[in-house]
Amino acid sequence: MKKHNFNAGPSILPQSTIENTAKAILDFDGIGLSIMEISHRSKEFQAVMDEATALFKELLAISEGYSVLFLGGGASMQFAMVPFNLFEKKAAYLNTGTWASKALKEAKLFGEVIEVASSKEANFNYIPKQYTIPSDADYFHITTNNTIFGTELHEDIDSPVPLVADMSSDIFSRPIDVSKYALIYGGAQKNLAPAGLAFVIVKDSVLGKVSRAIPTMLDYRTHIKEGSMFNTPPVVPVYAALQTLKWMKELGGISVLEKINKEKAALLYDEIDRNKLFKGTAAIEDRSLMNICFVMNDEYKSLEEEFGKFAAAKGLIGIKGHRSVGGFRASTYNALPKASVIALIDAMKEFEKAH
Amino acid sequence: MKKHNFNAGPSILPQSTIENTAKAILDFDGIGLSIMEISHRSKEFQAVMDEATALFKELLAISEGYSVLFLGGGASMQFAMVPFNLFEKKAAYLNTGTWASKALKEAKLFGEVIEVASSKEANFNYIPKQYTIPSDADYFHITTNNTIFGTELHEDIDSPVPLVADMSSDIFSRPIDVSKYALIYGGAQKNLAPAGLAFVIVKDSVLGKVSRAIPTMLDYRTHIKEGSMFNTPPVVPVYAALQTLKWMKELGGISVLEKINKEKAALLYDEIDRNKLFKGTAAIEDRSLMNICFVMNDEYKSLEEEFGKFAAAKGLIGIKGHRSVGGFRASTYNALPKASVIALIDAMKEFEKAH
Ligand SMILES: Cc1ncc(COP(=O)(O)O)c(C=O)c1O
Ligand SMILES: Cc1ncc(COP(=O)(O)O)c(C=O)c1O
Ligand SMILES: [Mg+2]
Ligand SMILES: [Mg+2]
Ligand SMILES: [Mg+2]
Ligand SMILES: [Mg+2]
């Protein structure tokens, strides 16, 4: 049976990423060795790193003055690396969910943190819009897509201080204006690559301003200077990232993906709204294009488990909602085909008819 | 042509590790999805993590009271994580090479570091034996195998203070007495897995004694508590590590590997000594079983480049020495077959005959 993979992350990747990575593990570029067994300093792997970095910049139209880094450790390590590199006296955070809260908590180890706004009181079902960013903050941190709660900031906001964004779960889902940001980071394991890799886009000029001594591996300047090769990089995830970047380029780039993502999300949200059994959990204007959260309407609550099984039997994988929200979450990342969304909608319709 | 892979790291892995990893990337355990596309919280991946951790402990006979962790970031991140977790007022380091020097340099960010001894004056061609470990140091750090210079500590030493060892390039090459160590760490990319993974063996009771606030991701206790799954782990490298651990177990365990490693190294060192063209660079008693460094004797120095080409033409890959030593380095990690060592020896003999 065909599987429809709605996992929230690690999550579906393009078939070409999967196949080319498996191939390179057996024999990399016909050199008779696995990509896992060659030096990261070999010209073959250096070419992979260079091409991945260049294509990453090209797809997001990243201009001069910004560096793109591929690092180990995941997005959670960035929760600490950001303050190590940017926090001098005070930082401001927008609290829009579990990940934003974790990022904020980490920053508190470094000094005064201003939570400019939070939607915690409403179980993070919306993104606060009315808040003031302190003009004396070293930076302002946002989480553009809240993977767990299914809310998303659809615009690049303005900030009077350097803007830092966790884009773990919406990078490459829409064109962004990188020039509005000082730093963008994320775990690669949603729209880019398998787990074990983080990406960082950083404006070079914001670095070198803090007075602390930064441990070498936690200093972005180390990795900029060495082109993400200060130490042995996560070779397989970087190779897989390159395959996904190529796939995005072949598809026509990020604006094509945005169009498809909007279409997929609209189809599913429309069905959630129409279907008598279901309702969405996020404020309509903040609905995420990547993580679509929905629950059973109160009068059908008892059918929740049954729908879960019904969907699983149809090959719809990974739609159980995070325990913080309950119900269902369908992650509709770039690589998820429209056919999978339609399969889910068909299941929702069929289940409605039966009840 | 068959390739003989003498790369220093990333380096040769067992064929079963390569094939099983490629297979799991195409379809993991027959579930119809790639191992790259499923949740790390799925029961399928949890089983991989649990089995890898258990097998790691079993193969090294690690007793209760120690935790085994799989982390992102590589060994270089451990250069900082060790002092974050263990450095209170003073630490002692033995300086036996480039990596030891880097570890020592990182510790200096945390306070007073005593270099108990160094072989730098002799281009790190031996391991100092006469030194005093300050009894008031928080820990004593050693590098058991010096990948670049081809020296190795063949015994587990005694230390009056907690002993910390970088075993990046000799882990699993011989049985070790883990109870003599407070902490052992390394990059996985030599004897275990592809790059992008570090292993840590830590005695639980040495943690929690420093007064600093440790960033969450840099605190070993975070990862102990969450079984290496505090955040998304490097899924593919962990899966590959499990394959290598299984391979070692099937072979009969670490003592069998040690026997083979000794045999391979003896064959090659014997040829280096016998052959009029070559000589070893490391002090005989400290010769590494994993990284065998040799140069041309003075009167044959001009043949160096020619031998490099001669060897490459025979499929002998990765034998160029590190620039700090020059000449040649044959890395003879666990997965390197004896046949590859013999192929190298044959090439050395043939080249000698011709000159
Ligand atoms: C928005 C966001 N930030 C951070 C993280 C943490 O990522 P990692 O597991 O790579 O540390 C996640 C993981 O899902 C996420 O969705
Ligand atoms: C002994 C030793 N320590 C540390 C390192 C650094 O490892 P990584 O590249 O994973 O940071 C190496 C790399 O070769 C090594 O051989
Ligand atoms: Mg969230
Ligand atoms: Mg409805
Ligand atoms: Mg060394
Ligand atoms: Mg000789």
mmCIF file of C-alpha atoms and ligand atoms in Angstrom, chain A residues 231-232, chain B residues 74-76 79 99 143 145 147 166 168-169 189-190, ligand 2:
data_model
loop_
_atom_site.group_PDB
_atom_site.id
_atom_site.type_symbol
_atom_site.label_atom_id
_atom_site.label_comp_id
_atom_site.label_asym_id
_atom_site.label_seq_id
_atom_site.Cartn_x
_atom_site.Cartn_y
_atom_site.Cartn_z
ATOM 1 C CA ASN A 231 35.715 19.943 11.690
ATOM 2 C CA THR A 232 34.233 16.880 10.030
ATOM 3 C CA GLY B 74 31.659 15.818 16.263
ATOM 4 C CA ALA B 75 34.602 15.347 18.610
ATOM 5 C CA SER B 76 35.536 19.027 18.366
ATOM 6 C CA PHE B 79 36.624 19.714 23.382
ATOM 7 C CA TRP B 99 43.932 17.200 18.492
ATOM 8 C CA THR B 143 44.256 11.571 23.550
ATOM 9 C CA ASN B 145 45.489 7.714 19.647
ATOM 10 C CA THR B 147 45.557 10.249 14.328
ATOM 11 C CA ASP B 166 39.595 11.417 23.382
ATOM 12 C CA SER B 168 38.158 9.247 18.327
ATOM 13 C CA SER B 169 40.553 7.097 16.373
ATOM 14 C CA GLN B 189 33.793 8.665 11.788
ATOM 15 C CA LYS B 190 36.655 6.196 12.150
HETATM 16 C C1 LIG C 2 41.905 12.161 17.840
HETATM 17 C C2 LIG C 2 40.928 13.096 17.205
HETATM 18 N N1 LIG C 2 40.240 13.956 17.973
HETATM 19 C C3 LIG C 2 39.343 14.832 17.458
HETATM 20 C C4 LIG C 2 39.105 14.891 16.115
HETATM 21 C C5 LIG C 2 38.108 15.899 15.584
HETATM 22 O O1 LIG C 2 36.937 15.234 15.220
HETATM 23 P P1 LIG C 2 35.695 15.988 14.572
HETATM 24 O O2 LIG C 2 36.063 16.294 13.169
HETATM 25 O O3 LIG C 2 34.571 14.993 14.680
HETATM 26 O O4 LIG C 2 35.423 17.216 15.362
HETATM 27 C C6 LIG C 2 39.779 14.003 15.268
HETATM 28 C C7 LIG C 2 39.523 14.046 13.811
HETATM 29 O O5 LIG C 2 40.165 13.391 13.025
HETATM 30 C C8 LIG C 2 40.711 13.090 15.826
HETATM 31 O O6 LIG C 2 41.377 12.237 15.048
#
